[in-house]
Tab-separated table of C-alpha atoms in Angstrom:
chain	number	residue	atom	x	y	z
A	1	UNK	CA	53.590	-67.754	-38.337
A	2	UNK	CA	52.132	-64.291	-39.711
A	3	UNK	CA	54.369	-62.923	-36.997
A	4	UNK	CA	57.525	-64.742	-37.984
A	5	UNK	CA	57.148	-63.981	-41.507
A	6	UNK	CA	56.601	-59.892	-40.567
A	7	UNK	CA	59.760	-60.327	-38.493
A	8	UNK	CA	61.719	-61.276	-41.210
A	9	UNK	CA	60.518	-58.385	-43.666
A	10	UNK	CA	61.545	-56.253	-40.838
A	11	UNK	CA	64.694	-57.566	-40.929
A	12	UNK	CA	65.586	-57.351	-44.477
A	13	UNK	CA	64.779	-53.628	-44.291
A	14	UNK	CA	66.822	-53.094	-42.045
A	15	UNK	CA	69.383	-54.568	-44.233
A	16	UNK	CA	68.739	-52.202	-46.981
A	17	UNK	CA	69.022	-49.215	-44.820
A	18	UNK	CA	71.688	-50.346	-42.812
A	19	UNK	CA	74.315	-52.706	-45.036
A	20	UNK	CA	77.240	-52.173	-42.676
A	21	UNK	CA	75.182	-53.765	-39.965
A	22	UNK	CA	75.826	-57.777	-38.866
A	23	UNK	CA	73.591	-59.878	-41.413
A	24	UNK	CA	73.618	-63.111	-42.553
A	25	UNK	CA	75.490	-64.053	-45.216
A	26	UNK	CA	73.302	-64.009	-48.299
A	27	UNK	CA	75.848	-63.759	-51.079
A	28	UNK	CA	75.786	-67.403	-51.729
A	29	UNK	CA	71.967	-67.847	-51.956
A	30	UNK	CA	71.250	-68.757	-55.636
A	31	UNK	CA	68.453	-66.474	-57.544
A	32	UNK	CA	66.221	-69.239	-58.273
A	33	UNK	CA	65.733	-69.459	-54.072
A	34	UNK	CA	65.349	-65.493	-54.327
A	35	UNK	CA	62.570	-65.720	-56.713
A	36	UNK	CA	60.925	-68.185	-54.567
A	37	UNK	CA	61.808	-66.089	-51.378
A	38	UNK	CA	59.818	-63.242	-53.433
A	39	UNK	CA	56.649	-65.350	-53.890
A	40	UNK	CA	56.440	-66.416	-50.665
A	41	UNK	CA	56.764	-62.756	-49.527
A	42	UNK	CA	53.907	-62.184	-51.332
A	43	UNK	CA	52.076	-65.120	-50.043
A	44	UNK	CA	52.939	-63.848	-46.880
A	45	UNK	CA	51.079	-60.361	-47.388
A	46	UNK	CA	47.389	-61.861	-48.224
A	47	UNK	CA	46.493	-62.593	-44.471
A	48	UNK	CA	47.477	-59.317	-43.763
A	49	UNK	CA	45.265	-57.466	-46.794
A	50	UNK	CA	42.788	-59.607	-45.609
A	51	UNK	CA	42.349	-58.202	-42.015
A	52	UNK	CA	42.808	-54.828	-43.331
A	53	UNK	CA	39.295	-55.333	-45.946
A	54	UNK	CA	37.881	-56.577	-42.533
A	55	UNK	CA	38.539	-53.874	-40.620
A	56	UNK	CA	38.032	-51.105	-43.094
A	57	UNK	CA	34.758	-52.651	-43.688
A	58	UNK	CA	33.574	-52.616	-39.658
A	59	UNK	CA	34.998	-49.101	-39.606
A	60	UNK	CA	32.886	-48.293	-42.659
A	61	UNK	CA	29.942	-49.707	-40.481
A	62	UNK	CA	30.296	-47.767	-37.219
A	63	UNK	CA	28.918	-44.767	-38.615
A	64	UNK	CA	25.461	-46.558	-39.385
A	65	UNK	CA	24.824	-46.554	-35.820
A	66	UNK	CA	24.837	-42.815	-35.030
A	67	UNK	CA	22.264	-42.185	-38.155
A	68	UNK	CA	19.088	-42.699	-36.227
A	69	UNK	CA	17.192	-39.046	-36.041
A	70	UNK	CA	20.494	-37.040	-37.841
A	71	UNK	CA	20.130	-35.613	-41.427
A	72	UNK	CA	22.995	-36.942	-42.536
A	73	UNK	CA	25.660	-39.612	-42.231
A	74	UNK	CA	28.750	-37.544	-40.950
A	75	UNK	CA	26.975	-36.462	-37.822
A	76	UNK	CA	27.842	-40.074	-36.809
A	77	UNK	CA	31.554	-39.532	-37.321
A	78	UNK	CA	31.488	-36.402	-35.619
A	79	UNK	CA	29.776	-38.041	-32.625
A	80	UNK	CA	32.203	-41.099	-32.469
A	81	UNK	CA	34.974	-38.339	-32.120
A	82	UNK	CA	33.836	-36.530	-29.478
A	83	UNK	CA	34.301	-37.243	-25.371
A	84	UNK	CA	31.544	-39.288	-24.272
A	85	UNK	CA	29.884	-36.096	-22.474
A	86	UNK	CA	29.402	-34.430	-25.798
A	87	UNK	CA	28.583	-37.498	-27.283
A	88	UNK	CA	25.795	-38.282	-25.010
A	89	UNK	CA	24.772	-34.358	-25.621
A	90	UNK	CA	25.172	-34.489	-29.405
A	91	UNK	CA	23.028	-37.541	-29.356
A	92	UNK	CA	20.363	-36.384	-27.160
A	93	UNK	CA	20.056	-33.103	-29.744
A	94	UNK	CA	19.786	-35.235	-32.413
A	95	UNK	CA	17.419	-37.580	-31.178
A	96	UNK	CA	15.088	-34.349	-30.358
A	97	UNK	CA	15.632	-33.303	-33.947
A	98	UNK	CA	13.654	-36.311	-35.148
A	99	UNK	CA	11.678	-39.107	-34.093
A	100	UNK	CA	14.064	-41.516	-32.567
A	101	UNK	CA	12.069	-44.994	-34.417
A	102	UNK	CA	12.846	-43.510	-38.186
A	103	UNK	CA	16.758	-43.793	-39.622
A	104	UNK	CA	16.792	-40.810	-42.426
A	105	UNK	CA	18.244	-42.490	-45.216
A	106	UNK	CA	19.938	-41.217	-48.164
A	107	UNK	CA	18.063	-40.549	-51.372
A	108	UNK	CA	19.323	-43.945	-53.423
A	109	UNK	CA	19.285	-46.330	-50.135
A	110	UNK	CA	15.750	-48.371	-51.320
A	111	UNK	CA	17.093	-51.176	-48.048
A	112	UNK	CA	17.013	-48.340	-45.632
A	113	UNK	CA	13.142	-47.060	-46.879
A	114	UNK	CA	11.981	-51.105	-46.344
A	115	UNK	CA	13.376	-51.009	-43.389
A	116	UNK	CA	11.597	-48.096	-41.984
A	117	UNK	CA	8.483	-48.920	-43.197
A	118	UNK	CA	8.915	-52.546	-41.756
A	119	UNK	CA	9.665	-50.750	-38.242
A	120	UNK	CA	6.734	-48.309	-38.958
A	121	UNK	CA	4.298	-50.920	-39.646
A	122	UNK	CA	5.541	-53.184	-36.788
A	123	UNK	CA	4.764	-50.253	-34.157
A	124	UNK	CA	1.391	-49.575	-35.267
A	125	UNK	CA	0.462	-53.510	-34.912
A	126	UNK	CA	1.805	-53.617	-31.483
A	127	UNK	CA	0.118	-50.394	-30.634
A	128	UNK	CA	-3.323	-52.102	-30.528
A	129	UNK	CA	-1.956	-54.848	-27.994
A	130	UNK	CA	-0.102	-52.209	-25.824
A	131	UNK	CA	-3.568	-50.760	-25.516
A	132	UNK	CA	-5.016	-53.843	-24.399
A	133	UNK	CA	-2.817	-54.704	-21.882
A	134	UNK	CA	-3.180	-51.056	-20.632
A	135	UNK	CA	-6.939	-51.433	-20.181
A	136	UNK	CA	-6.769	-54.725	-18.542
A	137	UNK	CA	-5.739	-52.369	-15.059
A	138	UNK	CA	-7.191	-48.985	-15.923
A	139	UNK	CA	-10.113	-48.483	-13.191
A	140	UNK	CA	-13.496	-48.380	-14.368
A	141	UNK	CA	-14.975	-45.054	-13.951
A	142	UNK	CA	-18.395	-46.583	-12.879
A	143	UNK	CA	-18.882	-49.710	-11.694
A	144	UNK	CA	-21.906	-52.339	-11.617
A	145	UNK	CA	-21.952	-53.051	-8.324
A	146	UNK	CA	-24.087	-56.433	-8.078
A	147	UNK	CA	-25.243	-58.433	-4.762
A	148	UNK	CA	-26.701	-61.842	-5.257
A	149	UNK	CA	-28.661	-63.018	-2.155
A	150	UNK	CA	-30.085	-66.363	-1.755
A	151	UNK	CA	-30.229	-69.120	1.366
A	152	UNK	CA	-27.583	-72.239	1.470
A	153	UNK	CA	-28.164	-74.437	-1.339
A	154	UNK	CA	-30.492	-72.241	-3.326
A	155	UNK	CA	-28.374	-71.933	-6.721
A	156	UNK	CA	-26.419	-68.686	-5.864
A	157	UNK	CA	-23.304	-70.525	-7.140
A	158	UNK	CA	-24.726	-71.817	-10.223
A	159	UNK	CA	-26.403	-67.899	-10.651
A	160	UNK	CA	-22.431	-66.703	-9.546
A	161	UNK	CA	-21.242	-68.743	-12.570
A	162	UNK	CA	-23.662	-67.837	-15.056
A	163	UNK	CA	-22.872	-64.101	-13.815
A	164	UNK	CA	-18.916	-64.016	-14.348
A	165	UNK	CA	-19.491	-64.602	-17.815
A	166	UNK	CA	-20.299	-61.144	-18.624
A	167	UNK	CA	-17.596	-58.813	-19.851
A	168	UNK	CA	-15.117	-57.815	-17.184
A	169	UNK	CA	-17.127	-59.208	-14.291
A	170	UNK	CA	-15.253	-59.709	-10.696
A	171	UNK	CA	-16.726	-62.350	-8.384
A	172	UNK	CA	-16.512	-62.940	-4.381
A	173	UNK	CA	-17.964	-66.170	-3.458
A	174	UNK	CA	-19.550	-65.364	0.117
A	175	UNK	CA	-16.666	-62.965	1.755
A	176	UNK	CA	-18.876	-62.884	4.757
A	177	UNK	CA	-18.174	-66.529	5.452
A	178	UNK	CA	-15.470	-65.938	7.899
A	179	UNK	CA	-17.233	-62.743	9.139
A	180	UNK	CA	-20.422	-64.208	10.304
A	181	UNK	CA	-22.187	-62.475	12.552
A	182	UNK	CA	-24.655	-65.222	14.180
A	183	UNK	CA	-22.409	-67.133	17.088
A	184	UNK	CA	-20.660	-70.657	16.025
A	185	UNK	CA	-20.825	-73.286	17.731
A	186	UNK	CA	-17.654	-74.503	18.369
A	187	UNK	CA	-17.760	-77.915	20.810
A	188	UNK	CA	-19.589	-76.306	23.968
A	189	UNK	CA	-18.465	-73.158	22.997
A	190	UNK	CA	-19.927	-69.885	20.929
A	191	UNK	CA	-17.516	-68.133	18.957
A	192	UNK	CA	-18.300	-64.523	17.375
A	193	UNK	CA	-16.816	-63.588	13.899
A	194	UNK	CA	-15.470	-59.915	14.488
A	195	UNK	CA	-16.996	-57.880	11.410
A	196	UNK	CA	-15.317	-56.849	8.082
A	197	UNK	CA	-14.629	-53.432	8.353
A	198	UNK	CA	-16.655	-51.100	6.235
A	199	UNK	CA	-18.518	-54.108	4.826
A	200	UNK	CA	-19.444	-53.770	1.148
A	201	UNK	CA	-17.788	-50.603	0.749
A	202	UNK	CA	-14.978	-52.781	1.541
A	203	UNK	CA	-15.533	-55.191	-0.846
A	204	UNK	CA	-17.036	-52.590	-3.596
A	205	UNK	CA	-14.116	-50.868	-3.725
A	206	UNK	CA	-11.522	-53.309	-3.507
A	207	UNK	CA	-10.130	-52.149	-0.136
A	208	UNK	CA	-10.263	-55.954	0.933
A	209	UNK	CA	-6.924	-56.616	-0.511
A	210	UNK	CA	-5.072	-53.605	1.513
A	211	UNK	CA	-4.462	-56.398	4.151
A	212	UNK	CA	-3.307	-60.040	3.394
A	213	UNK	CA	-5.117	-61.615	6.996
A	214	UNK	CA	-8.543	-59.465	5.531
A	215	UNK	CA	-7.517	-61.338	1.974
A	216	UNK	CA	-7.251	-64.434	2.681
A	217	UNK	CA	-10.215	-64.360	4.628
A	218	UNK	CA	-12.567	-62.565	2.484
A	219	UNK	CA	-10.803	-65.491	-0.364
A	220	UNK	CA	-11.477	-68.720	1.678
A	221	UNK	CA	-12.909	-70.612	-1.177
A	222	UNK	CA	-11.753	-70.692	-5.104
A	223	UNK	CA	-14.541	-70.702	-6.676
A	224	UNK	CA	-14.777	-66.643	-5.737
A	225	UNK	CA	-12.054	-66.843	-8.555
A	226	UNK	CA	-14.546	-67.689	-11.305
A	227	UNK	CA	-13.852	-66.455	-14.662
A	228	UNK	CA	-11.622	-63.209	-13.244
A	229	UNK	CA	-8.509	-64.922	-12.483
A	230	UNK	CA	-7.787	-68.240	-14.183
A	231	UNK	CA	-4.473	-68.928	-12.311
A	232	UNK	CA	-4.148	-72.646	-10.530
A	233	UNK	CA	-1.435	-71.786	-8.392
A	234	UNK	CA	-3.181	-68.558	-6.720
A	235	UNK	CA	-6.294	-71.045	-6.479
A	236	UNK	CA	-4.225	-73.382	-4.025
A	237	UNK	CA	-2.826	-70.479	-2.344
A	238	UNK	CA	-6.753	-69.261	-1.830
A	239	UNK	CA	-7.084	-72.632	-0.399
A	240	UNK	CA	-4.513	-72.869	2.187
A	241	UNK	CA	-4.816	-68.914	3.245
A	242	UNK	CA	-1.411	-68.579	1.876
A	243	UNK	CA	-2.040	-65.346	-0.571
A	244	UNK	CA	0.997	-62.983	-1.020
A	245	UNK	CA	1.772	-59.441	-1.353
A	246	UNK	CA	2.251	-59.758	-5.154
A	247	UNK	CA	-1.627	-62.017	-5.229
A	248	UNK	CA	-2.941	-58.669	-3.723
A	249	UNK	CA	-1.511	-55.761	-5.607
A	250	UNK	CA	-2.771	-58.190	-8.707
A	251	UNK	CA	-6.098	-58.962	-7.382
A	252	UNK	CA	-6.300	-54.989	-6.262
A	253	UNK	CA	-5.729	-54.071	-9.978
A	254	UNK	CA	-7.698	-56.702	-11.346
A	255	UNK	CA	-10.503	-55.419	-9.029
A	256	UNK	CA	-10.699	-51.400	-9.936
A	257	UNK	CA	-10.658	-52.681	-13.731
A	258	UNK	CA	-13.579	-54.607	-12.947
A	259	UNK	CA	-16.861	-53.130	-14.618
A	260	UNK	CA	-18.938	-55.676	-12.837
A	261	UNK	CA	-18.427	-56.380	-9.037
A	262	UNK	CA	-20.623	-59.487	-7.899
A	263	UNK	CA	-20.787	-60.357	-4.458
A	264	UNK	CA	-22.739	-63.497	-3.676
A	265	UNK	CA	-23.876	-64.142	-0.102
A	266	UNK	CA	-25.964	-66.362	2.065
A	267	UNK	CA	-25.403	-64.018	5.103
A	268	UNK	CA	-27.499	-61.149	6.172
A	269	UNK	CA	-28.134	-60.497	9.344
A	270	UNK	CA	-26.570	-58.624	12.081
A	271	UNK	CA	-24.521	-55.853	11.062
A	272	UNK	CA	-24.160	-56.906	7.336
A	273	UNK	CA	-27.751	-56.005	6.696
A	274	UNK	CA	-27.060	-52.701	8.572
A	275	UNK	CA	-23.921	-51.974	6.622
A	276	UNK	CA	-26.127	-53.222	3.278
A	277	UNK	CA	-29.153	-50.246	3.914
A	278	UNK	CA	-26.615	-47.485	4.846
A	279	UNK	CA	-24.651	-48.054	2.380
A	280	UNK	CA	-26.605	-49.438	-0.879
A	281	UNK	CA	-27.713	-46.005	-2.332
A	282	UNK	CA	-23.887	-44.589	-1.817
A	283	UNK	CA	-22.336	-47.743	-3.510
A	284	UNK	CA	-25.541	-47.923	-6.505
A	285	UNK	CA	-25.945	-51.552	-5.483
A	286	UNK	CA	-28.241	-53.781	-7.972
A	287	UNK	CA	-29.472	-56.797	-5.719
A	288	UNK	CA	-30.522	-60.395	-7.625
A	289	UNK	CA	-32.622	-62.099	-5.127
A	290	UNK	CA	-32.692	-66.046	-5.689
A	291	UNK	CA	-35.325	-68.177	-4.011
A	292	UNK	CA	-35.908	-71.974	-4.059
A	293	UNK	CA	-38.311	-74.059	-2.964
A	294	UNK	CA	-38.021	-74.855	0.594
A	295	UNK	CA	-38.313	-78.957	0.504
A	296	UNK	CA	-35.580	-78.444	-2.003
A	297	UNK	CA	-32.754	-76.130	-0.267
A	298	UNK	CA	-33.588	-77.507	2.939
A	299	UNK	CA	-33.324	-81.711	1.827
A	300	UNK	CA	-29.637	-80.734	0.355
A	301	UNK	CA	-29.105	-78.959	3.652
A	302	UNK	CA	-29.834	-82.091	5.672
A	303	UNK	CA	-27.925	-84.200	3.508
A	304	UNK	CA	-24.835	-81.414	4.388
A	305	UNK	CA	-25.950	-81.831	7.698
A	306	UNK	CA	-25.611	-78.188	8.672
A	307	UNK	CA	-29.381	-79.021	11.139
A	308	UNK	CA	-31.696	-80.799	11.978
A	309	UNK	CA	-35.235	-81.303	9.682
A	310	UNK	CA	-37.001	-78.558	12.542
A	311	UNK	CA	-34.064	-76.578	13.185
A	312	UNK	CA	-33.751	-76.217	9.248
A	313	UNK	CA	-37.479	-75.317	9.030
A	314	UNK	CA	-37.414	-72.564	11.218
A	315	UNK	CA	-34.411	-70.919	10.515
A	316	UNK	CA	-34.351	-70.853	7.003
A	317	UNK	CA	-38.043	-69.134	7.919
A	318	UNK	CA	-36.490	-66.462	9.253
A	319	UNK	CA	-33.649	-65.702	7.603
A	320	UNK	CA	-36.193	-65.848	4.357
A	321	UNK	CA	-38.816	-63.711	6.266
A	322	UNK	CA	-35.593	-61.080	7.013
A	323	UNK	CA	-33.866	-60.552	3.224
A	324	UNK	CA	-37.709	-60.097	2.009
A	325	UNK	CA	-38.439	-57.440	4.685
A	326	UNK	CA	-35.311	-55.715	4.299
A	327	UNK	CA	-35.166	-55.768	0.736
A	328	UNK	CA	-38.727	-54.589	0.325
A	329	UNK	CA	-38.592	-51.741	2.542
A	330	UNK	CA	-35.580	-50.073	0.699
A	331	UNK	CA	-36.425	-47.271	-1.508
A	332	UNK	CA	-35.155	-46.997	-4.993
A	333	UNK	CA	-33.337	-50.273	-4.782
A	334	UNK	CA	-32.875	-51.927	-7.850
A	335	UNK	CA	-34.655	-55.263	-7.201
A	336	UNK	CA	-34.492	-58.577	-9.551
A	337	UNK	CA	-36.122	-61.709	-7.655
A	338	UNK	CA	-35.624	-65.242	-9.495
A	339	UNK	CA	-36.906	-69.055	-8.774
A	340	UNK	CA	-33.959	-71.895	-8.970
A	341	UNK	CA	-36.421	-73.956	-10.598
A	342	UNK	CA	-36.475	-71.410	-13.598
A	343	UNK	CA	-33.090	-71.029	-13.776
A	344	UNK	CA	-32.612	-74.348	-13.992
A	345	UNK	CA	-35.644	-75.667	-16.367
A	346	UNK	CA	-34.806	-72.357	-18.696
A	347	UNK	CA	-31.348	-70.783	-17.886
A	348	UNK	CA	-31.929	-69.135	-21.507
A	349	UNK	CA	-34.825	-66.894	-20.579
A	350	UNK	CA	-33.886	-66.583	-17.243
A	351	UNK	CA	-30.243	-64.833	-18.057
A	352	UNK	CA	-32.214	-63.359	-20.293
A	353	UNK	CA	-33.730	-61.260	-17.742
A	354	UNK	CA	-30.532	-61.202	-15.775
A	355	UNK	CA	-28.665	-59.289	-18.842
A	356	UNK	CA	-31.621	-56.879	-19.087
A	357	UNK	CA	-31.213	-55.722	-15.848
A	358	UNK	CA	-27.987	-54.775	-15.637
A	359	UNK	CA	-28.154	-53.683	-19.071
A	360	UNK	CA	-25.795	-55.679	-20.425
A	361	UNK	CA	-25.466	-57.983	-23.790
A	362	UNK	CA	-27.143	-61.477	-23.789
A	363	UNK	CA	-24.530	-64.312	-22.436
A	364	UNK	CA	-23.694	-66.677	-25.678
A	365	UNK	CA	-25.601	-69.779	-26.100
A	366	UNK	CA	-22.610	-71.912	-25.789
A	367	UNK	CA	-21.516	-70.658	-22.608
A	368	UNK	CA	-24.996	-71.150	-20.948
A	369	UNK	CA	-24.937	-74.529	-22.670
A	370	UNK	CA	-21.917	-75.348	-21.239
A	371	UNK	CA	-22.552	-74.248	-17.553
A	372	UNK	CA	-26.203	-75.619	-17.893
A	373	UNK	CA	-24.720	-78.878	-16.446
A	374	UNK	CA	-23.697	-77.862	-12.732
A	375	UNK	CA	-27.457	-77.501	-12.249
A	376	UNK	CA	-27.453	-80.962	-11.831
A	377	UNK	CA	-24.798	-81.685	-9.515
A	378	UNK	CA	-24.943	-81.685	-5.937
A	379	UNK	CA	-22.035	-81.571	-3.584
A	380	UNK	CA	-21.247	-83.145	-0.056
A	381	UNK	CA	-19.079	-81.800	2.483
A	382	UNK	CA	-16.132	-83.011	0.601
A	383	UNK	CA	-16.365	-81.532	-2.337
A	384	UNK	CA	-17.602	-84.150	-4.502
A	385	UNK	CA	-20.447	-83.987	-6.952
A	386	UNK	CA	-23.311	-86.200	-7.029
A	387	UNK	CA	-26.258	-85.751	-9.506
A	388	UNK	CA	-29.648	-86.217	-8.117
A	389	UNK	CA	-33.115	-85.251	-8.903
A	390	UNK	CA	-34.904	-82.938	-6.150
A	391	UNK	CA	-38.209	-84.325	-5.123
A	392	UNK	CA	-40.500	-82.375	-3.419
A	393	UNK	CA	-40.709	-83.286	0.459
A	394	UNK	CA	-44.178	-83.334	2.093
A	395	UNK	CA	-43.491	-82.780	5.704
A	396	UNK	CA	-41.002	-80.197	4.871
A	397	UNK	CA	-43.887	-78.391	3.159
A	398	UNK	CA	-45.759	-78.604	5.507
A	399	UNK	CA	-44.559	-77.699	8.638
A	400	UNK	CA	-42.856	-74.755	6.532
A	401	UNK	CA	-46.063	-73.697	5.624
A	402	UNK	CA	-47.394	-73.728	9.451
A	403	UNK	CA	-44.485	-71.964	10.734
A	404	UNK	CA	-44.001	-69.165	7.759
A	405	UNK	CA	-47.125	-69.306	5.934
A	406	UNK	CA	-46.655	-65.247	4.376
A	407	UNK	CA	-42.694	-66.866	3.284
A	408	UNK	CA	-43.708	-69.872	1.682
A	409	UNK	CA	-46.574	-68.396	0.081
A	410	UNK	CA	-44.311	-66.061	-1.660
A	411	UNK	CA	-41.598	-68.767	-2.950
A	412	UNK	CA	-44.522	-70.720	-4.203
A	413	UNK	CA	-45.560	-67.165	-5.862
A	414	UNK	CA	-48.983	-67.736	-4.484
A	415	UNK	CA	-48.573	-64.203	-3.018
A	416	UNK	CA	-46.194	-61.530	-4.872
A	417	UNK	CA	-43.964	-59.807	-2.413
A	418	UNK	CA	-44.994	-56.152	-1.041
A	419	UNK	CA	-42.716	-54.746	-3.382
């Protein structure tokens, strides 16, 4: 309609300018319809005056984006003017000239100072979370490297939990498991684990993730996850051996940001033992020895039924009999020893010591409190926990005590260890 009506003002210009030219015959239009021809003209023109505010007023408006960083507003006519090369140089100048986050604002605009002091205070709260999230993969200059060593069903998982409390604390729940190096028994046949290359050095310094079949090994059980990655999706991928590319790289950064790198094993024999002496003093490992009563570990053993009652007897003997020799013969290592009847009867005083020798800050009471509780569970093959009281078992003791008399004198702390 706007269209229509401009037509016909075209029109009757022309017929001002031109009167020879073919018109329509006005002469017999009365004035009263001229008059109302007039106001409709007029009517006609408000649309139009209307766009023409609008677009004045964006035109007045594109300048306000070339003000950021220039000392005054024409710059940003100036830059809208010239070919985008220029532009793009002009810009870049100006942006040098001042910081790029402040709009210089004329001396009677009070919006423009809010607004940069709104912007300005915004960026320095954000700063403090940007910081954050930078330290969460910055590598830790100097590591607590931390072994916990204790036989099957001893309370090295209960110790592990306690342990991942503390501040920036990494956890691997037995990475040895699928690197054992005692034969398995597989039907009639013995199987031997091939080793982990470089061991704890490996592990230490979070070369384990560099390849996903070394990963997912060295991650066969979730509960290595513990407090450092709280993710149920990469738990089931632990599960299945199904850890990615993207699961590494995270768990790689995760690692070097650790300051606290617990490994907890049950193994130590064969060539992890070796690896453990040449390499302790490089690597500045602190070792947390756990012991238990042996009627204890070795009923819960049974009822796993990893052996028999004399099978379990002798070779937690010498497995016991090794860690204490090895352990006690290393110079300068940094030695804690603990009783899973302590830890249990006083986890308080116990972590106490724990935090005191790795020189870190007491655990809260509420998160002791709230672990406390998995002391008394006891799990079968499947998984599933069952509370039950430990009661000591006589023959146990005693044909323990025939067969290792210097080992169970020192879990019974009868005699103190040579160290």
């Amino acid at each position: 309609a706007t269209a229509r009506r401009a037509h016909g003002r075209v029109s009757h210009r022309q017929q001002q300018q031109h009167p020879h030219a073919a018109m329509p015959n006005t002469s017999s239009v009365p004035s009263h319809t001229t008059k109302q021809h007039c106001g409709r003209k007029a009517v006609a023109f408000a649309p139009l005056l209307l766009l023409l505010l609008l677009a004045s007023t964006a035109a007045l408006a594109i300048p306000e984006s070339f003000r950021r960083g220039v000392a005054d507003a024409n710059v940003g006519l100036r830059l809208a003017d010239q070919p985008p090369a220029a532009s793009a140089a002009a810009a870049a100048s100006a942006a040098a000239a001042a910081p790029s986050s402040k709009v210089l604002c004329p001396s009677n605009d009070a919006s423009c100072d809010t607004a940069n002091s709104t912007s300005s205070s915004s960026s320095s709260s954000s700063a403090p979370l940007q910081q954050e999230a930078a330290a969460e993969t910055q590598p830790s200059a100097t590591p607590k490297n931390v072994l916990i060593l204790s036989e099957g069903r001893s309370g090295s998982t209960l110790l592990m939990h306690y342990m991942s409390r503390l501040a920036g604390t990494m956890t691997l729940f037995e990475p040895f498991h699928d690197f054992d190096p005692e034969p398995i028994l597989e039907g009639n046949v013995f199987h031997v684990q091939p080793p982990l290359a470089g061991a704890f050095d490996t592990l230490y310094n979070c070369s384990f993730t560099d390849n996903l079949r070394t990963l997912n090994r060295v991650m066969w059980d979730d509960r290595q996850l513990g407090a450092w990655i709280n993710d149920s999706a990469m738990s089931l991928r632990v599960r299945d051996a199904k850890l990615t590319r993207d699961d590494a790289d995270f768990m790689h950064a995760k690692c070097l940001a650790s300051r606290i790198r617990i490994v907890k094993a049950i193994r130590f024999s064969g060539y992890i033992s070796d690896a453990f002496v040449q390499q302790y003093q490089a690597l500045n490992v602190s070792v947390v020895h756990l012991l238990r009563k042996p009627s204890h570990f070795i009923q819960s053993q049974l009822e796993a039924k990893f052996l028999s009652r004399d099978e379990a007897v002798q070779s937690n003997c010498e497995r016991i009999r090794h860690k204490l020799t090895v352990l006690d013969s290393l110079p300068n290592l940094r030695l804690l020893r603990l009783w899973h009847e302590d830890l249990v009867a006083n986890p308080h005083e116990v972590l106490q010591r724990v935090s005191s020798f790795l020189d870190e800050p007491r655990l809260p009471t509420e998160v002791i409190n709230a672990i406390a509780p998995l002391s008394q569970d006891v799990y079968d093959l499947e998984g599933t926990p069952k509370a039950k009281e430990r009661k000591d078992d006589p023959l146990i003791e005693s044909r323990f005590k025939t067969q290792c008399p210097d080992v169970y004198d020192i879990i019974h702390r009868v005699k103190a260890p040579s160290q």
